[in-house]
PDB file of C-alpha atoms in Angstrom:
ATOM      1  CA  UNK A   5       0.000   0.000   0.000  1.00 53.00           C
ATOM      2  CA  UNK A   6       0.922   3.658  -0.201  1.00 71.00           C
ATOM      3  CA  UNK A   7       0.363   4.797   3.421  1.00 69.00           C
ATOM      4  CA  UNK A   8       2.195   8.114   3.141  1.00 91.00           C
ATOM      5  CA  UNK A   9       0.423   9.010  -0.104  1.00 93.00           C
ATOM      6  CA  UNK A  10      -3.172   8.301   0.919  1.00 94.00           C
ATOM      7  CA  UNK A  11      -5.858   9.720   3.156  1.00 90.00           C
ATOM      8  CA  UNK A  12      -9.309   8.409   4.084  1.00 90.00           C
ATOM      9  CA  UNK A  13     -12.134   9.288   1.683  1.00 91.00           C
ATOM     10  CA  UNK A  14     -14.421  11.998   3.078  1.00 87.00           C
ATOM     11  CA  UNK A  15     -17.662  10.020   2.722  1.00 88.00           C
ATOM     12  CA  UNK A  16     -16.786   6.382   1.905  1.00 87.00           C
ATOM     13  CA  UNK A  17     -15.541   4.392   4.876  1.00 89.00           C
ATOM     14  CA  UNK A  18     -12.547   2.153   4.184  1.00 91.00           C
ATOM     15  CA  UNK A  19     -11.693   3.930   0.912  1.00 94.00           C
ATOM     16  CA  UNK A  20      -8.352   5.663   0.516  1.00 96.00           C
ATOM     17  CA  UNK A  21      -7.768   8.632  -1.796  1.00 97.00           C
ATOM     18  CA  UNK A  22      -4.676  10.424  -3.054  1.00 97.00           C
ATOM     19  CA  UNK A  23      -3.264  12.704  -0.343  1.00 96.00           C
ATOM     20  CA  UNK A  24      -1.401  14.894  -2.854  1.00 97.00           C
ATOM     21  CA  UNK A  25      -1.926  16.228  -6.349  1.00 97.00           C
ATOM     22  CA  UNK A  26      -0.735  13.744  -8.991  1.00 97.00           C
ATOM     23  CA  UNK A  27       1.810  15.194 -11.402  1.00 97.00           C
ATOM     24  CA  UNK A  28       3.364  14.284 -14.726  1.00 97.00           C
ATOM     25  CA  UNK A  29       6.276  11.897 -14.099  1.00 97.00           C
ATOM     26  CA  UNK A  30       8.455  13.690 -16.676  1.00 95.00           C
ATOM     27  CA  UNK A  31       8.485  16.845 -14.562  1.00 89.00           C
ATOM     28  CA  UNK A  32       6.694  19.213 -16.947  1.00 93.00           C
ATOM     29  CA  UNK A  33       4.785  20.509 -13.871  1.00 89.00           C
ATOM     30  CA  UNK A  34       1.415  19.438 -15.226  1.00 97.00           C
ATOM     31  CA  UNK A  35      -1.128  18.541 -12.533  1.00 98.00           C
ATOM     32  CA  UNK A  36      -2.949  15.458 -13.746  1.00 98.00           C
ATOM     33  CA  UNK A  37      -5.302  14.929 -10.810  1.00 98.00           C
ATOM     34  CA  UNK A  38      -6.091  17.036  -7.759  1.00 98.00           C
ATOM     35  CA  UNK A  39      -5.789  15.711  -4.235  1.00 97.00           C
ATOM     36  CA  UNK A  40      -8.627  13.506  -2.949  1.00 96.00           C
ATOM     37  CA  UNK A  41     -10.092  12.605  -6.354  1.00 97.00           C
ATOM     38  CA  UNK A  42      -8.528   9.183  -7.061  1.00 97.00           C
ATOM     39  CA  UNK A  43      -9.478   6.089  -5.072  1.00 97.00           C
ATOM     40  CA  UNK A  44      -6.724   3.584  -4.358  1.00 97.00           C
ATOM     41  CA  UNK A  45      -7.523   0.169  -5.843  1.00 96.00           C
ATOM     42  CA  UNK A  46      -5.320  -2.904  -5.962  1.00 95.00           C
ATOM     43  CA  UNK A  47      -6.237  -5.188  -8.849  1.00 94.00           C
ATOM     44  CA  UNK A  48      -4.785  -7.159 -11.718  1.00 90.00           C
ATOM     45  CA  UNK A  49      -2.861  -5.184 -14.262  1.00 88.00           C
ATOM     46  CA  UNK A  50      -3.253  -5.004 -18.003  1.00 88.00           C
ATOM     47  CA  UNK A  51      -0.674  -4.680 -20.749  1.00 87.00           C
ATOM     48  CA  UNK A  52      -0.523  -0.962 -21.552  1.00 89.00           C
ATOM     49  CA  UNK A  53       2.999  -0.820 -22.974  1.00 87.00           C
ATOM     50  CA  UNK A  54       3.102  -1.582 -26.672  1.00 79.00           C
ATOM     51  CA  UNK A  55       5.548  -4.295 -27.655  1.00 76.00           C
ATOM     52  CA  UNK A  56       8.014  -2.890 -30.148  1.00 76.00           C
ATOM     53  CA  UNK A  57       7.670   0.679 -28.856  1.00 78.00           C
ATOM     54  CA  UNK A  58      10.213   1.808 -26.280  1.00 83.00           C
ATOM     55  CA  UNK A  59       8.775   2.916 -22.952  1.00 88.00           C
ATOM     56  CA  UNK A  60       9.834   6.358 -21.769  1.00 92.00           C
ATOM     57  CA  UNK A  61      12.534   5.875 -19.097  1.00 93.00           C
ATOM     58  CA  UNK A  62      10.622   8.081 -16.617  1.00 94.00           C
ATOM     59  CA  UNK A  63       7.804   5.506 -16.529  1.00 95.00           C
ATOM     60  CA  UNK A  64       8.088   2.745 -13.952  1.00 94.00           C
ATOM     61  CA  UNK A  65       7.732  -0.728 -15.441  1.00 92.00           C
ATOM     62  CA  UNK A  66       4.449  -2.481 -14.745  1.00 91.00           C
ATOM     63  CA  UNK A  67       4.335  -6.190 -13.960  1.00 90.00           C
ATOM     64  CA  UNK A  68       2.935  -8.517 -16.594  1.00 87.00           C
ATOM     65  CA  UNK A  69      -0.741  -9.406 -16.209  1.00 86.00           C
ATOM     66  CA  UNK A  70      -2.317 -10.878 -14.183  1.00 87.00           C
ATOM     67  CA  UNK A  71       0.045  -9.544 -11.485  1.00 93.00           C
ATOM     68  CA  UNK A  72      -1.502  -7.113  -9.021  1.00 94.00           C
ATOM     69  CA  UNK A  73      -0.960  -3.380  -9.571  1.00 95.00           C
ATOM     70  CA  UNK A  74      -1.951  -0.359  -7.482  1.00 96.00           C
ATOM     71  CA  UNK A  75      -4.155   2.069  -9.390  1.00 97.00           C
ATOM     72  CA  UNK A  76      -5.826   5.405  -8.779  1.00 97.00           C
ATOM     73  CA  UNK A  77      -9.423   4.908  -9.899  1.00 98.00           C
ATOM     74  CA  UNK A  78     -11.076   8.077 -11.170  1.00 98.00           C
ATOM     75  CA  UNK A  79     -14.842   8.151 -11.755  1.00 97.00           C
ATOM     76  CA  UNK A  80     -17.322   8.973 -13.259  1.00 96.00           C
ATOM     77  CA  UNK A  81     -15.982  11.237 -16.010  1.00 95.00           C
ATOM     78  CA  UNK A  82     -12.739  12.529 -17.545  1.00 95.00           C
ATOM     79  CA  UNK A  83     -13.756  15.961 -16.276  1.00 96.00           C
ATOM     80  CA  UNK A  84     -12.458  14.857 -12.842  1.00 97.00           C
ATOM     81  CA  UNK A  85      -8.913  15.247 -14.194  1.00 97.00           C
ATOM     82  CA  UNK A  86      -7.073  18.545 -14.217  1.00 97.00           C
ATOM     83  CA  UNK A  87      -4.946  17.815 -17.256  1.00 95.00           C
ATOM     84  CA  UNK A  88      -4.920  14.472 -19.038  1.00 97.00           C
ATOM     85  CA  UNK A  89      -4.861  13.383 -22.647  1.00 97.00           C
ATOM     86  CA  UNK A  90      -6.212  10.267 -24.315  1.00 96.00           C
ATOM     87  CA  UNK A  91      -4.832   8.136 -27.113  1.00 93.00           C
ATOM     88  CA  UNK A  92      -6.906   6.897 -29.989  1.00 92.00           C
ATOM     89  CA  UNK A  93      -8.862   3.736 -29.291  1.00 91.00           C
ATOM     90  CA  UNK A  94      -6.769   0.591 -29.295  1.00 88.00           C
ATOM     91  CA  UNK A  95      -8.296  -2.806 -29.977  1.00 84.00           C
ATOM     92  CA  UNK A  96      -6.647  -5.449 -27.854  1.00 70.00           C
ATOM     93  CA  UNK A  97      -7.347  -8.600 -29.867  1.00 57.00           C
ATOM     94  CA  UNK A  98      -6.991 -11.862 -28.005  1.00 52.00           C
ATOM     95  CA  UNK A  99      -6.656 -10.215 -24.596  1.00 50.00           C
ATOM     96  CA  UNK A 100      -8.026 -12.255 -21.715  1.00 48.00           C
ATOM     97  CA  UNK A 101      -6.752 -10.216 -18.762  1.00 47.00           C
ATOM     98  CA  UNK A 102     -10.212  -9.114 -17.653  1.00 46.00           C
ATOM     99  CA  UNK A 103      -9.913  -5.331 -17.857  1.00 45.00           C
ATOM    100  CA  UNK A 104     -13.488  -4.748 -16.739  1.00 44.00           C
ATOM    101  CA  UNK A 105     -14.558  -4.244 -13.145  1.00 41.00           C
ATOM    102  CA  UNK A 106     -14.637  -7.975 -12.430  1.00 38.00           C
ATOM    103  CA  UNK A 107     -11.415  -9.971 -12.330  1.00 39.00           C
ATOM    104  CA  UNK A 108     -12.733 -12.637 -14.695  1.00 32.00           C
ATOM    105  CA  UNK A 109     -11.339 -12.872 -18.227  1.00 35.00           C
ATOM    106  CA  UNK A 110     -13.405 -11.448 -21.040  1.00 33.00           C
ATOM    107  CA  UNK A 111     -13.506 -12.997 -24.475  1.00 36.00           C
ATOM    108  CA  UNK A 112     -14.032  -9.903 -26.623  1.00 40.00           C
ATOM    109  CA  UNK A 113     -12.669  -6.851 -24.775  1.00 70.00           C
ATOM    110  CA  UNK A 114     -13.801  -3.347 -25.590  1.00 85.00           C
ATOM    111  CA  UNK A 115     -11.227  -1.030 -27.138  1.00 92.00           C
ATOM    112  CA  UNK A 116      -9.271   1.014 -24.622  1.00 92.00           C
ATOM    113  CA  UNK A 117      -7.713   4.451 -24.601  1.00 94.00           C
ATOM    114  CA  UNK A 118      -4.434   5.217 -22.891  1.00 94.00           C
ATOM    115  CA  UNK A 119      -4.097   8.148 -20.485  1.00 97.00           C
ATOM    116  CA  UNK A 120      -1.160  10.472 -21.145  1.00 97.00           C
ATOM    117  CA  UNK A 121       0.097  13.837 -19.924  1.00 97.00           C
ATOM    118  CA  UNK A 122      -1.782  16.464 -21.916  1.00 96.00           C
ATOM    119  CA  UNK A 123       1.191  18.850 -21.845  1.00 96.00           C
ATOM    120  CA  UNK A 124       4.153  16.660 -22.847  1.00 96.00           C
ATOM    121  CA  UNK A 125       2.420  13.463 -24.101  1.00 95.00           C
ATOM    122  CA  UNK A 126       4.370  11.100 -21.826  1.00 96.00           C
ATOM    123  CA  UNK A 127       2.540   7.862 -21.274  1.00 94.00           C
ATOM    124  CA  UNK A 128       0.810   5.612 -20.991  1.00 96.00           C
ATOM    125  CA  UNK A 129       0.064   6.583 -17.419  1.00 97.00           C
ATOM    126  CA  UNK A 130      -3.147   4.579 -17.324  1.00 96.00           C
ATOM    127  CA  UNK A 131      -6.176   3.544 -19.357  1.00 95.00           C
ATOM    128  CA  UNK A 132      -9.941   3.373 -19.661  1.00 94.00           C
ATOM    129  CA  UNK A 133     -12.376   1.294 -21.673  1.00 93.00           C
ATOM    130  CA  UNK A 134     -13.802   3.242 -24.580  1.00 92.00           C
ATOM    131  CA  UNK A 135     -17.051   4.844 -23.390  1.00 92.00           C
ATOM    132  CA  UNK A 136     -16.418   3.664 -19.824  1.00 94.00           C
ATOM    133  CA  UNK A 137     -16.755   5.663 -16.627  1.00 96.00           C
ATOM    134  CA  UNK A 138     -13.691   4.258 -14.880  1.00 96.00           C
ATOM    135  CA  UNK A 139     -10.268   5.763 -15.510  1.00 97.00           C
ATOM    136  CA  UNK A 140      -7.222   3.945 -14.128  1.00 97.00           C
ATOM    137  CA  UNK A 141      -3.889   5.689 -13.377  1.00 97.00           C
ATOM    138  CA  UNK A 142      -0.961   3.486 -12.364  1.00 97.00           C
ATOM    139  CA  UNK A 143       0.226   4.700  -8.944  1.00 97.00           C
ATOM    140  CA  UNK A 144       3.833   4.065  -9.944  1.00 96.00           C
ATOM    141  CA  UNK A 145       3.573   6.129 -13.137  1.00 97.00           C
ATOM    142  CA  UNK A 146       2.790   9.519 -11.622  1.00 97.00           C
ATOM    143  CA  UNK A 147       4.702  11.883  -9.341  1.00 97.00           C
ATOM    144  CA  UNK A 148       3.255  13.219  -6.122  1.00 97.00           C
ATOM    145  CA  UNK A 149       3.209  16.890  -5.089  1.00 96.00           C
ATOM    146  CA  UNK A 150       4.620  16.185  -1.615  1.00 93.00           C
ATOM    147  CA  UNK A 151       5.480  19.459   0.138  1.00 90.00           C
ATOM    148  CA  UNK A 152       9.168  19.904   0.966  1.00 81.00           C
TER     149      UNK A 152
END
């Protein structure tokens, strides 16, 4: 868990939120998500790094699915973000990682969009199903505005 980076949700008992603003990991000073908006969720990961495309060195590697990953869940709309960009839809043919809310595999997954920094385009920082109301930011792929 991320004890120093979380605080209890104001109205949902047992739910932890981000204690600090979430920032672009590249250091462009872009605020991606304001404090208290993301809910900490631990769940299986998905493959968001494209094979054959180098991953930006500022991005922490994510374990291969179905390993557990810590995510900031943002709902119900992209308007909750301060500054985030989205890729074009990507069809993930043959994927059986179960990217929906339940951990069970799905036979024909919906296309997904990757979340990126809207200022410098670094990413992917997270993902969402096309048309979905859940937006997932990898906790390890953002910086935290911890006061000095």
